[in-house]
CSV table of C-alpha atoms and ligand atoms in Angstrom, one decimal:
chain,number,residue,atom,x,y,z
S,9,MET,CA,0.4,0.2,-0.1
S,10,ASP,CA,3.2,2.5,-0.2
S,11,LYS,CA,2.9,3.6,-4.1
S,12,SER,CA,0.6,5.0,-5.4
S,13,ILE,CA,-1.9,2.4,-8.5
S,14,GLU,CA,-0.6,4.7,-11.0
S,15,GLU,CA,3.2,3.8,-10.7
S,16,SER,CA,3.3,0.9,-8.4
S,17,ASP,CA,5.3,-1.9,-9.7
S,18,MET,CA,2.1,-4.0,-9.5
S,19,THR,CA,3.7,-6.7,-12.4
S,20,GLY,CA,6.3,-8.9,-11.8
S,21,THR,CA,4.2,-11.7,-10.4
S,22,ALA,CA,4.2,-15.5,-12.9
S,23,VAL,CA,2.4,-18.0,-12.4
S,24,ARG,CA,3.4,-21.8,-12.9
S,25,LEU,CA,1.0,-25.1,-12.1
S,26,SER,CA,2.4,-28.6,-12.6
S,27,LYS,CA,0.7,-31.2,-13.8
S,28,ILE,CA,-2.2,-30.7,-11.9
S,29,SER,CA,-5.1,-33.3,-10.9
S,30,LYS,CA,-8.3,-32.4,-8.8
S,31,GLY,CA,-11.0,-35.3,-8.5
S,32,TYR,CA,-14.4,-35.2,-6.7
S,33,GLY,CA,-15.5,-38.0,-6.1
S,34,THR,CA,-15.6,-40.9,-8.5
S,35,SER,CA,-15.0,-38.1,-11.3
S,36,GLN,CA,-12.1,-36.3,-12.2
S,37,VAL,CA,-12.3,-32.4,-12.9
S,38,LEU,CA,-8.6,-31.7,-13.5
S,39,ARG,CA,-6.4,-34.3,-15.2
S,40,ASP,CA,-2.2,-33.3,-15.6
S,41,ILE,CA,-2.3,-29.6,-15.7
S,42,ASP,CA,0.2,-28.1,-16.4
S,43,LEU,CA,0.4,-24.1,-17.2
S,44,GLY,CA,2.7,-21.7,-17.1
S,45,VAL,CA,1.7,-18.1,-17.8
S,46,ASP,CA,4.1,-15.2,-18.1
S,47,ALA,CA,4.6,-11.9,-15.5
S,48,GLY,CA,2.1,-9.4,-17.0
S,49,GLU,CA,0.3,-11.2,-19.6
S,50,PHE,CA,-3.2,-11.5,-20.4
S,51,MET,CA,-4.2,-15.3,-20.9
S,52,THR,CA,-7.6,-16.5,-20.9
S,53,LEU,CA,-9.2,-20.2,-20.5
S,54,VAL,CA,-11.8,-21.1,-22.7
S,55,GLY,CA,-13.3,-24.6,-22.7
S,56,PRO,CA,-16.7,-25.9,-23.2
S,57,SER,CA,-19.2,-25.9,-19.3
S,58,GLY,CA,-17.8,-28.4,-17.2
S,59,CYS,CA,-14.6,-28.9,-18.0
S,60,GLY,CA,-13.0,-27.5,-15.0
S,61,LYS,CA,-11.5,-23.9,-16.1
S,62,SER,CA,-13.6,-22.4,-12.6
S,63,THR,CA,-12.2,-24.6,-10.6
S,64,LEU,CA,-8.8,-23.9,-12.0
S,65,LEU,CA,-8.5,-21.0,-10.4
S,66,LYS,CA,-9.7,-21.7,-7.3
S,67,ILE,CA,-7.5,-24.5,-7.3
S,68,LEU,CA,-4.7,-21.0,-8.3
S,69,ALA,CA,-6.1,-19.0,-6.2
S,70,GLY,CA,-6.0,-21.6,-2.9
S,71,LEU,CA,-9.9,-21.3,-2.1
S,72,ASP,CA,-9.3,-25.8,-2.8
S,73,GLN,CA,-7.1,-27.7,-3.0
S,74,PRO,CA,-5.5,-29.8,-5.6
S,75,ASP,CA,-5.1,-33.4,-5.0
S,76,ARG,CA,-1.5,-34.1,-6.7
S,77,GLY,CA,0.2,-31.1,-8.5
S,78,LEU,CA,2.6,-27.8,-8.1
S,79,ILE,CA,1.0,-24.2,-7.8
S,80,GLU,CA,4.4,-21.5,-8.1
S,81,ILE,CA,3.2,-18.1,-8.0
S,82,GLY,CA,6.0,-15.5,-7.9
S,83,GLY,CA,9.0,-17.9,-8.3
S,84,GLU,CA,7.4,-19.7,-4.6
S,85,ILE,CA,5.9,-22.9,-4.1
S,86,ALA,CA,2.4,-21.2,-2.5
S,87,ASN,CA,0.4,-25.2,-2.2
S,88,GLN,CA,0.7,-24.7,1.9
S,89,PHE,CA,-0.6,-20.6,1.8
S,90,ARG,CA,-3.5,-19.8,2.6
S,91,PRO,CA,-6.0,-17.3,0.2
S,92,SER,CA,-4.2,-14.0,1.4
S,93,LYS,CA,-0.9,-15.0,0.7
S,94,ARG,CA,-1.5,-15.6,-2.6
S,95,ASN,CA,-0.8,-12.3,-3.7
S,96,ILE,CA,-3.9,-12.4,-5.8
S,97,ALA,CA,-7.2,-10.7,-6.0
S,98,MET,CA,-10.4,-12.3,-8.0
S,99,VAL,CA,-13.5,-11.3,-9.6
S,100,PHE,CA,-16.4,-13.3,-10.0
S,101,GLN,CA,-19.4,-13.5,-12.6
S,102,SER,CA,-22.0,-12.4,-9.5
S,103,TYR,CA,-19.8,-9.0,-7.5
S,104,ALA,CA,-20.5,-9.9,-4.1
S,105,LEU,CA,-20.2,-6.5,-2.9
S,106,TYR,CA,-21.3,-5.5,0.1
S,107,PRO,CA,-24.8,-4.0,-0.2
S,108,HIS,CA,-25.3,-1.7,2.8
S,109,MET,CA,-22.0,-0.6,2.2
S,110,ARG,CA,-20.6,3.1,-0.5
S,111,VAL,CA,-19.0,2.3,-2.9
S,112,ARG,CA,-16.0,3.4,-0.9
S,113,ASP,CA,-16.4,1.5,2.3
S,114,ASN,CA,-16.6,-1.5,-0.2
S,115,LEU,CA,-13.7,-0.7,-1.7
S,116,ALA,CA,-11.9,-0.3,1.5
S,117,MET,CA,-12.9,-2.9,3.3
S,118,PRO,CA,-9.8,-5.6,1.7
S,119,LEU,CA,-7.2,-2.8,2.8
S,120,ILE,CA,-9.1,-3.1,6.3
S,121,MET,CA,-9.2,-6.2,7.0
S,122,ALA,CA,-5.5,-7.0,6.4
S,123,ASN,CA,-4.5,-3.3,7.9
S,124,LEU,CA,-6.2,-2.5,10.3
S,125,PRO,CA,-5.6,-4.8,13.7
S,126,PHE,CA,-9.5,-6.1,15.0
S,127,ALA,CA,-9.4,-3.0,17.8
S,128,ALA,CA,-8.1,-0.4,15.5
S,129,ARG,CA,-11.9,-1.6,13.1
S,130,MET,CA,-13.9,-0.3,16.4
S,131,PRO,CA,-16.0,2.8,15.2
S,132,LEU,CA,-15.2,4.2,18.5
S,133,ILE,CA,-11.9,2.1,20.1
S,134,GLY,CA,-10.0,2.8,16.8
S,135,ARG,CA,-9.3,5.8,17.3
S,136,LEU,CA,-6.8,5.3,19.8
S,137,VAL,CA,-5.1,2.4,18.6
S,138,PRO,CA,-1.5,3.9,18.1
S,139,GLY,CA,-1.4,4.2,14.0
S,140,THR,CA,-5.6,3.8,13.1
S,141,SER,CA,-5.5,7.4,11.6
S,142,ALA,CA,-2.3,7.3,9.4
S,143,ARG,CA,-3.5,4.2,7.7
S,144,ARG,CA,-6.9,5.5,7.7
S,145,ARG,CA,-6.0,7.9,5.5
S,146,GLN,CA,-3.9,6.0,3.3
S,147,ILE,CA,-7.1,3.1,2.3
S,148,ASN,CA,-8.2,7.3,1.5
S,149,THR,CA,-5.5,8.0,0.0
S,150,THR,CA,-5.4,4.0,-2.4
S,151,VAL,CA,-9.4,4.1,-2.2
S,152,GLY,CA,-9.0,7.2,-4.2
S,153,GLU,CA,-6.4,6.5,-7.1
S,154,VAL,CA,-8.5,3.1,-7.7
S,155,SER,CA,-11.1,4.4,-8.8
S,156,LYS,CA,-9.7,7.6,-10.4
S,157,ALA,CA,-7.8,4.7,-12.2
S,158,LEU,CA,-11.8,3.0,-13.3
S,159,GLY,CA,-13.7,6.2,-13.0
S,160,ILE,CA,-16.2,5.8,-10.7
S,161,GLU,CA,-15.0,8.4,-8.9
S,162,ALA,CA,-18.8,10.5,-8.8
S,163,LEU,CA,-20.4,7.1,-7.2
S,164,LEU,CA,-18.0,6.6,-4.3
S,165,GLU,CA,-20.9,8.1,-1.9
S,166,ARG,CA,-23.8,5.5,-3.1
S,167,LYS,CA,-24.6,2.2,-2.1
S,168,PRO,CA,-24.7,-0.8,-5.0
S,169,SER,CA,-28.0,-0.6,-5.5
S,170,GLU,CA,-27.5,2.9,-6.7
S,171,LEU,CA,-25.3,1.6,-9.4
S,172,SER,CA,-25.6,0.1,-13.1
S,173,GLY,CA,-25.2,-3.0,-14.1
S,174,GLY,CA,-21.2,-2.1,-15.8
S,175,GLN,CA,-20.2,0.3,-13.0
S,176,ARG,CA,-20.9,-2.6,-9.9
S,177,GLN,CA,-18.2,-5.2,-12.0
S,178,ARG,CA,-15.8,-1.9,-11.8
S,179,VAL,CA,-16.7,-1.0,-7.8
S,180,ALA,CA,-15.8,-4.8,-7.7
S,181,LEU,CA,-12.3,-4.7,-10.1
S,182,GLY,CA,-11.2,-1.9,-8.0
S,183,ARG,CA,-11.9,-3.9,-5.3
S,184,ALA,CA,-9.9,-7.2,-6.8
S,185,MET,CA,-7.0,-3.9,-7.2
S,186,VAL,CA,-6.8,-2.0,-4.2
S,187,ARG,CA,-4.6,-4.4,-2.7
S,188,GLN,CA,-2.4,-3.9,-6.0
S,189,PRO,CA,-2.7,-7.8,-6.1
S,190,GLY,CA,0.6,-9.8,-9.2
S,191,VAL,CA,-2.4,-11.0,-10.7
S,192,PHE,CA,-5.3,-11.2,-11.1
S,193,LEU,CA,-8.2,-14.4,-11.8
S,194,MET,CA,-11.2,-13.0,-12.7
S,195,ASP,CA,-14.1,-15.8,-13.9
S,196,GLU,CA,-16.3,-14.6,-16.0
S,197,PRO,CA,-16.2,-11.4,-15.4
S,198,LEU,CA,-18.7,-9.5,-17.7
S,199,SER,CA,-21.3,-12.1,-18.2
S,200,ASN,CA,-24.2,-10.2,-16.7
S,201,LEU,CA,-23.1,-7.7,-19.1
S,202,ASP,CA,-25.5,-6.0,-21.9
S,203,ALA,CA,-24.1,-6.2,-24.6
S,204,ALA,CA,-22.6,-2.5,-25.5
S,205,LEU,CA,-21.9,-1.5,-21.5
S,206,ARG,CA,-19.5,-6.0,-22.1
S,207,THR,CA,-17.1,-4.3,-25.4
S,208,GLN,CA,-16.8,-1.0,-24.0
S,209,VAL,CA,-15.8,-2.7,-20.1
S,210,ARG,CA,-13.9,-5.1,-22.3
S,211,THR,CA,-12.2,-2.3,-24.3
S,212,GLU,CA,-11.6,-0.8,-20.6
S,213,LEU,CA,-10.1,-4.1,-18.9
S,214,VAL,CA,-7.1,-4.4,-21.5
S,215,GLU,CA,-6.2,0.0,-21.1
S,216,LEU,CA,-6.1,-1.4,-17.5
S,217,GLN,CA,-4.7,-4.8,-17.7
S,218,ARG,CA,-1.8,-2.4,-19.8
S,219,ARG,CA,-1.4,-0.2,-17.8
S,220,LEU,CA,-1.2,-2.3,-14.5
S,221,LYS,CA,1.0,-4.1,-16.0
S,222,ALA,CA,-0.4,-7.2,-13.8
S,223,THR,CA,-0.9,-10.9,-15.2
S,224,PHE,CA,-4.2,-11.5,-15.7
S,225,VAL,CA,-6.0,-15.2,-16.2
S,226,TYR,CA,-9.7,-14.3,-17.3
S,227,VAL,CA,-12.5,-17.6,-17.5
S,228,THR,CA,-15.3,-16.2,-20.6
S,229,HIS,CA,-17.5,-18.1,-22.5
S,230,ASP,CA,-17.6,-15.1,-24.9
S,231,GLN,CA,-15.4,-16.1,-28.6
S,232,VAL,CA,-14.8,-12.4,-29.0
S,233,GLU,CA,-13.4,-12.1,-25.5
S,234,ALA,CA,-11.2,-14.3,-26.0
S,235,MET,CA,-10.3,-13.5,-29.4
S,236,THR,CA,-9.5,-9.6,-28.2
S,237,MET,CA,-8.4,-9.3,-25.3
S,238,SER,CA,-6.3,-12.3,-24.1
S,239,GLY,CA,-1.9,-12.5,-25.1
S,240,ARG,CA,-2.9,-16.2,-25.3
S,241,ILE,CA,-5.4,-18.6,-24.6
S,242,ALA,CA,-5.5,-22.0,-23.4
S,243,VAL,CA,-8.3,-24.3,-24.4
S,244,MET,CA,-9.4,-27.2,-22.2
S,245,MET,CA,-11.0,-29.5,-23.0
S,246,ASP,CA,-12.1,-33.0,-20.0
S,247,GLY,CA,-9.8,-31.5,-17.5
S,248,ALA,CA,-6.9,-31.0,-19.5
S,249,ILE,CA,-5.9,-28.5,-21.6
S,250,VAL,CA,-5.4,-29.5,-25.5
S,251,GLN,CA,-4.2,-26.2,-26.8
S,252,VAL,CA,-1.7,-22.8,-25.6
S,253,ALA,CA,-0.9,-20.7,-27.7
S,254,THR,CA,-2.2,-17.2,-29.6
S,255,PRO,CA,-6.0,-16.3,-30.5
S,256,ALA,CA,-4.3,-15.3,-34.2
S,257,GLU,CA,-2.8,-19.2,-34.2
S,258,ILE,CA,-5.3,-21.1,-32.4
S,259,TYR,CA,-7.6,-19.5,-35.0
S,260,ALA,CA,-5.9,-20.6,-38.3
S,261,ALA,CA,-3.2,-24.1,-36.5
S,262,PRO,CA,-6.0,-25.3,-33.3
S,263,ALA,CA,-4.0,-28.3,-32.8
S,264,ASP,CA,-6.9,-30.4,-32.6
S,265,ILE,CA,-10.1,-30.5,-33.6
S,266,ARG,CA,-12.0,-29.7,-30.9
S,267,VAL,CA,-10.0,-26.6,-30.9
S,268,ALA,CA,-11.0,-25.6,-34.7
S,269,ARG,CA,-14.8,-26.2,-33.8
S,270,PHE,CA,-14.7,-24.7,-30.9
S,271,ILE,CA,-13.1,-21.2,-32.1
S,272,GLY,CA,-14.4,-19.9,-34.5
S,273,SER,CA,-18.7,-18.8,-35.4
S,274,PRO,CA,-19.7,-19.5,-37.8
S,275,PRO,CA,-18.0,-22.8,-36.4
S,276,ILE,CA,-15.9,-24.1,-38.9
S,277,ASN,CA,-17.3,-27.0,-41.6
S,278,ILE,CA,-16.0,-30.5,-41.2
S,279,LEU,CA,-16.0,-32.7,-43.8
S,280,PRO,CA,-15.2,-37.0,-43.7
S,281,ALA,CA,-12.4,-37.0,-46.4
S,282,ASP,CA,-9.7,-40.6,-45.8
S,283,ILE,CA,-6.1,-40.7,-47.3
S,284,GLY,CA,-5.3,-42.7,-50.3
S,285,HIS,CA,-2.7,-45.1,-50.5
S,286,GLN,CA,0.4,-42.4,-51.2
S,287,GLY,CA,-0.8,-40.2,-48.2
S,288,GLU,CA,-3.0,-37.9,-50.5
S,289,VAL,CA,-6.0,-36.5,-48.8
S,290,ARG,CA,-9.9,-37.8,-50.9
S,291,LEU,CA,-12.5,-35.7,-50.4
S,292,PHE,CA,-16.4,-36.7,-52.3
S,293,GLY,CA,-13.5,-39.8,-53.1
S,294,GLU,CA,-11.7,-37.9,-55.3
S,295,GLY,CA,-8.1,-37.3,-54.0
S,296,GLN,CA,-6.7,-33.7,-53.5
S,297,ALA,CA,-3.0,-32.2,-54.5
S,298,LEU,CA,-2.2,-32.5,-50.2
S,299,ARG,CA,-0.8,-35.3,-48.8
S,300,THR,CA,0.0,-35.7,-45.2
S,301,ASN,CA,1.8,-37.4,-42.5
S,302,LEU,CA,-2.1,-39.9,-42.2
S,303,THR,CA,-1.6,-43.5,-42.3
S,304,PRO,CA,-3.5,-44.0,-45.9
S,305,GLY,CA,-6.8,-45.8,-45.2
S,306,ASP,CA,-7.4,-43.1,-42.2
S,307,ASN,CA,-10.2,-41.7,-41.9
S,308,ALA,CA,-9.3,-38.3,-41.1
S,309,GLN,CA,-11.5,-35.0,-41.5
S,310,ILE,CA,-10.8,-32.1,-43.8
S,311,GLY,CA,-11.3,-28.2,-41.8
S,312,ILE,CA,-12.1,-25.6,-43.8
S,313,ARG,CA,-13.4,-21.5,-42.3
S,314,PRO,CA,-17.0,-21.2,-42.8
S,315,GLU,CA,-14.7,-17.6,-44.8
S,316,ASP,CA,-12.6,-19.5,-46.5
S,317,VAL,CA,-15.2,-20.9,-48.3
S,318,ILE,CA,-15.9,-18.9,-52.2
S,319,VAL,CA,-19.5,-18.8,-53.6
S,320,VAL,CA,-19.8,-17.4,-57.4
S,321,ALA,CA,-22.8,-17.0,-59.0
S,322,GLN,CA,-24.4,-21.0,-60.8
S,323,THR,CA,-23.4,-19.5,-64.3
S,324,THR,CA,-19.5,-18.7,-63.0
S,325,LEU,CA,-17.9,-21.0,-65.2
S,326,GLY,CA,-14.2,-22.2,-64.3
S,327,SER,CA,-12.8,-25.7,-62.7
S,328,ALA,CA,-11.3,-23.8,-59.1
S,329,PHE,CA,-15.9,-23.9,-58.5
S,330,PRO,CA,-16.4,-27.9,-58.9
S,331,HIS,CA,-19.4,-28.3,-56.8
S,332,GLU,CA,-23.3,-27.4,-56.8
S,333,GLY,CA,-24.9,-25.7,-53.9
S,334,SER,CA,-28.2,-25.9,-52.3
S,335,ILE,CA,-28.8,-22.9,-50.6
S,336,ARG,CA,-31.7,-24.1,-47.4
S,337,LEU,CA,-30.8,-20.4,-45.5
S,338,VAL,CA,-29.5,-17.1,-45.5
S,339,GLU,CA,-28.4,-15.1,-42.9
S,340,ASN,CA,-27.3,-11.1,-43.7
S,341,LEU,CA,-26.0,-9.5,-41.2
S,342,GLY,CA,-25.8,-6.7,-42.6
S,343,ASN,CA,-21.6,-6.3,-43.2
S,344,GLU,CA,-21.4,-10.4,-44.9
S,345,VAL,CA,-23.9,-12.6,-45.5
S,346,ILE,CA,-24.0,-16.8,-44.0
S,347,LEU,CA,-24.8,-18.5,-46.4
S,348,HIS,CA,-26.4,-22.2,-45.6
S,349,LEU,CA,-25.4,-24.6,-48.2
S,350,ILE,CA,-26.1,-28.2,-48.9
S,351,LEU,CA,-23.8,-29.8,-52.1
S,352,VAL,CA,-25.7,-31.4,-54.3
S,353,GLY,CA,-24.7,-35.0,-55.2
S,354,ASP,CA,-21.6,-34.8,-53.5
S,355,ARG,CA,-23.5,-36.6,-49.8
S,356,GLN,CA,-25.3,-34.1,-49.4
S,357,ALA,CA,-22.5,-32.1,-47.5
S,358,GLU,CA,-23.9,-28.9,-45.3
S,359,VAL,CA,-21.3,-26.7,-45.6
S,360,THR,CA,-21.8,-22.9,-44.1
S,361,ALA,CA,-19.9,-20.3,-46.6
S,362,ARG,CA,-19.0,-16.3,-45.3
S,363,LEU,CA,-19.1,-13.9,-47.6
S,364,PRO,CA,-19.3,-9.7,-47.5
S,365,GLN,CA,-21.9,-8.7,-48.4
S,366,ARG,CA,-21.1,-6.8,-51.7
S,367,GLU,CA,-20.0,-10.4,-52.7
S,368,TRP,CA,-23.3,-11.8,-52.2
S,369,ALA,CA,-24.5,-8.8,-53.7
S,370,ALA,CA,-23.1,-9.6,-57.3
S,371,ILE,CA,-24.3,-12.9,-57.0
S,372,ARG,CA,-27.8,-12.0,-56.9
S,373,GLU,CA,-27.1,-9.4,-59.7
S,374,SER,CA,-26.5,-12.4,-62.0
S,375,CYS,CA,-29.9,-14.1,-60.8
S,376,SER,CA,-33.2,-12.2,-58.7
S,377,GLU,CA,-33.7,-15.3,-56.1
S,378,PRO,CA,-30.4,-17.4,-56.8
S,379,SER,CA,-31.7,-20.8,-54.4
S,380,LEU,CA,-28.6,-23.1,-56.5
S,381,VAL,CA,-24.6,-21.8,-56.3
S,382,ARG,CA,-21.2,-22.8,-56.9
S,383,VAL,CA,-18.6,-23.5,-54.9
S,384,GLY,CA,-15.1,-24.1,-54.3
S,385,LEU,CA,-12.8,-25.5,-51.0
S,386,PRO,CA,-9.5,-24.0,-52.5
S,387,GLN,CA,-7.3,-27.1,-50.3
S,388,GLN,CA,-4.2,-24.9,-50.2
S,389,ARG,CA,-7.1,-23.7,-46.5
S,390,PHE,CA,-8.0,-27.4,-45.2
S,391,LEU,CA,-6.8,-28.4,-42.2
S,392,VAL,CA,-7.2,-31.8,-42.0
S,393,PHE,CA,-7.0,-34.2,-38.6
S,394,GLY,CA,-6.8,-37.9,-38.5
S,395,SER,CA,-9.6,-40.3,-36.9
S,396,THR,CA,-7.3,-39.9,-33.2
S,397,GLY,CA,-8.5,-36.1,-34.1
S,398,CYS,CA,-4.6,-34.4,-34.4
S,399,ARG,CA,-4.0,-31.9,-36.6
S,400,ALA,CA,-2.3,-33.1,-39.4
S,401,GLN,CA,1.1,-32.0,-41.3
S,402,THR,CA,0.2,-30.8,-45.0
S,403,GLU,CA,2.1,-30.9,-48.0
S,404,GLU,CA,0.8,-30.0,-50.7
S,405,VAL,CA,2.1,-31.6,-54.0
S,406,GLN,CA,3.1,-29.9,-56.9
S,407,HIS,CA,0.3,-30.1,-60.2
S,408,SER,CA,2.6,-32.1,-62.7
S,409,ARG,CA,3.0,-35.3,-59.7
S,410,ARG,CA,-0.7,-35.2,-58.7
S,411,LEU,CA,-1.5,-37.5,-56.6
S,412,GLY,CA,-5.0,-40.4,-55.9
S,413,VAL,CA,-6.5,-38.9,-59.3
S,414,VAL,CA,-7.3,-41.9,-60.7
S,415,SER,CA,-7.9,-44.4,-58.4
Q,889,ATP,N1,-17.4,-29.0,-5.1
Q,889,ATP,C1,-17.5,-29.3,-6.2
Q,889,ATP,N2,-18.0,-30.8,-5.8
Q,889,ATP,C2,-18.3,-32.2,-7.1
Q,889,ATP,N3,-18.2,-31.8,-8.5
Q,889,ATP,C3,-17.1,-30.6,-8.7
Q,889,ATP,C4,-17.5,-29.3,-7.2
Q,889,ATP,N4,-16.8,-28.5,-8.3
Q,889,ATP,C5,-16.5,-28.6,-9.5
Q,889,ATP,N5,-17.6,-29.9,-9.9
Q,889,ATP,C6,-17.9,-30.9,-10.9
Q,889,ATP,O1,-16.2,-30.7,-11.3
Q,889,ATP,C7,-17.0,-30.2,-13.0
Q,889,ATP,C8,-15.6,-29.2,-13.5
Q,889,ATP,O2,-16.7,-27.6,-12.3
Q,889,ATP,P1,-16.7,-26.3,-13.1
Q,889,ATP,O3,-16.5,-25.0,-12.3
Q,889,ATP,O4,-14.3,-26.1,-12.8
Q,889,ATP,O5,-16.1,-25.9,-14.2
Q,889,ATP,P2,-16.0,-24.2,-16.1
Q,889,ATP,O6,-15.1,-25.3,-16.6
Q,889,ATP,O7,-15.5,-23.9,-15.1
Q,889,ATP,O8,-17.8,-24.2,-16.3
Q,889,ATP,P3,-18.7,-23.4,-16.6
Q,889,ATP,O9,-17.8,-23.4,-17.7
Q,889,ATP,O10,-19.9,-23.7,-17.2
Q,889,ATP,O11,-18.0,-22.0,-15.9
Q,889,ATP,C9,-17.9,-30.8,-13.3
Q,889,ATP,O12,-18.5,-31.1,-13.6
Q,889,ATP,C10,-18.8,-29.5,-11.7
Q,889,ATP,O13,-19.7,-30.4,-11.6
Q,890,MG,MG1,-16.7,-22.2,-14.4
């Protein structure tokens, strides 16, 4: 509490979890979790409901104990540290503010509990305890600084019931900030806010994190939050971490088909494929000029993102659009259009395409009520997954050496 919030080096607390496992009764909730978060990094945990995200945060905060594994905070083994000794603050989805206290007192409470002995907290006797007034002044200063940083100075005298959702969220954040923790753990902190406010608080939170250079471990269901806020994303599935990488890498090079399906909206298209004699990928029985390291005969799957699917007017000629697509549904989002297509003849595969509004307008110009379009699935955009779900390595084959076209 001796430095001001703006100039403080809250920074600097790296976190490392090694081989963390946790079970409740017979169900294994976390399996051998290894995760390192650098000092000052914004790490986001995403994954389906029930995969163990909150459990992992609680273990890091000391609110729950792992069955096995090591927790290191700032280079120290912290398994035995009480929550208050871990230099960590946690912000939950529900703000958990004290309803009967003013914002000012809500913000001051963590500091009062940490810095004033029991007797000093008593309204009358407290004044007689040596050093109490100086400490109270210091607490007021910190509360003032934090509320300035969050833009809630005008709200200090109000009760939580007199605040909007976004304002309450900022107070909850402020309460986490006052103790200048080295690590912030946030469990879906924005999910109670409406869409517009969420966007606003999201931006504020990112700015705040950059300014404080604090370490954030952030749990969210919201893909946009994960993609836009994080330095790195850790994708969890069924109690294990499947991939840790930057948002761009997770999107473009998912390690696993579950990651590919989970990240991206609308979701990635998955088409059944198989692997020919020379390791070439075969889609709808036809060999592609794409070789993999998968075993011939493997039941592979091809992933292709909706924006990588090419859609042109039905009258367009060209070998780049060999499939015919019947339009099942058009979702017009204003700037772009999502087309839900069924590929005619090609095992009736369903494909979602996402195209800019002007491309859709051009297709409609060529035919006033298009119900059929031509579709291209460019193989250089294919993500190929083996039957185990892992992504395979692929290599384009020169046209002259094209593999497996006849077989
Ligand atoms: N105290 C507990 N006792 C028994 N089972 C628990 C307990 N806490 C969590 N679980 C179980 O552990 C699993 C993981 O729960 P957790 O809350 O970590 O999931 P989550 O990833 O945070 O999910 P969500 O996205 O829905 O918040 C769930 O199956 C849950 O039912
Ligand atoms: Mg949870």
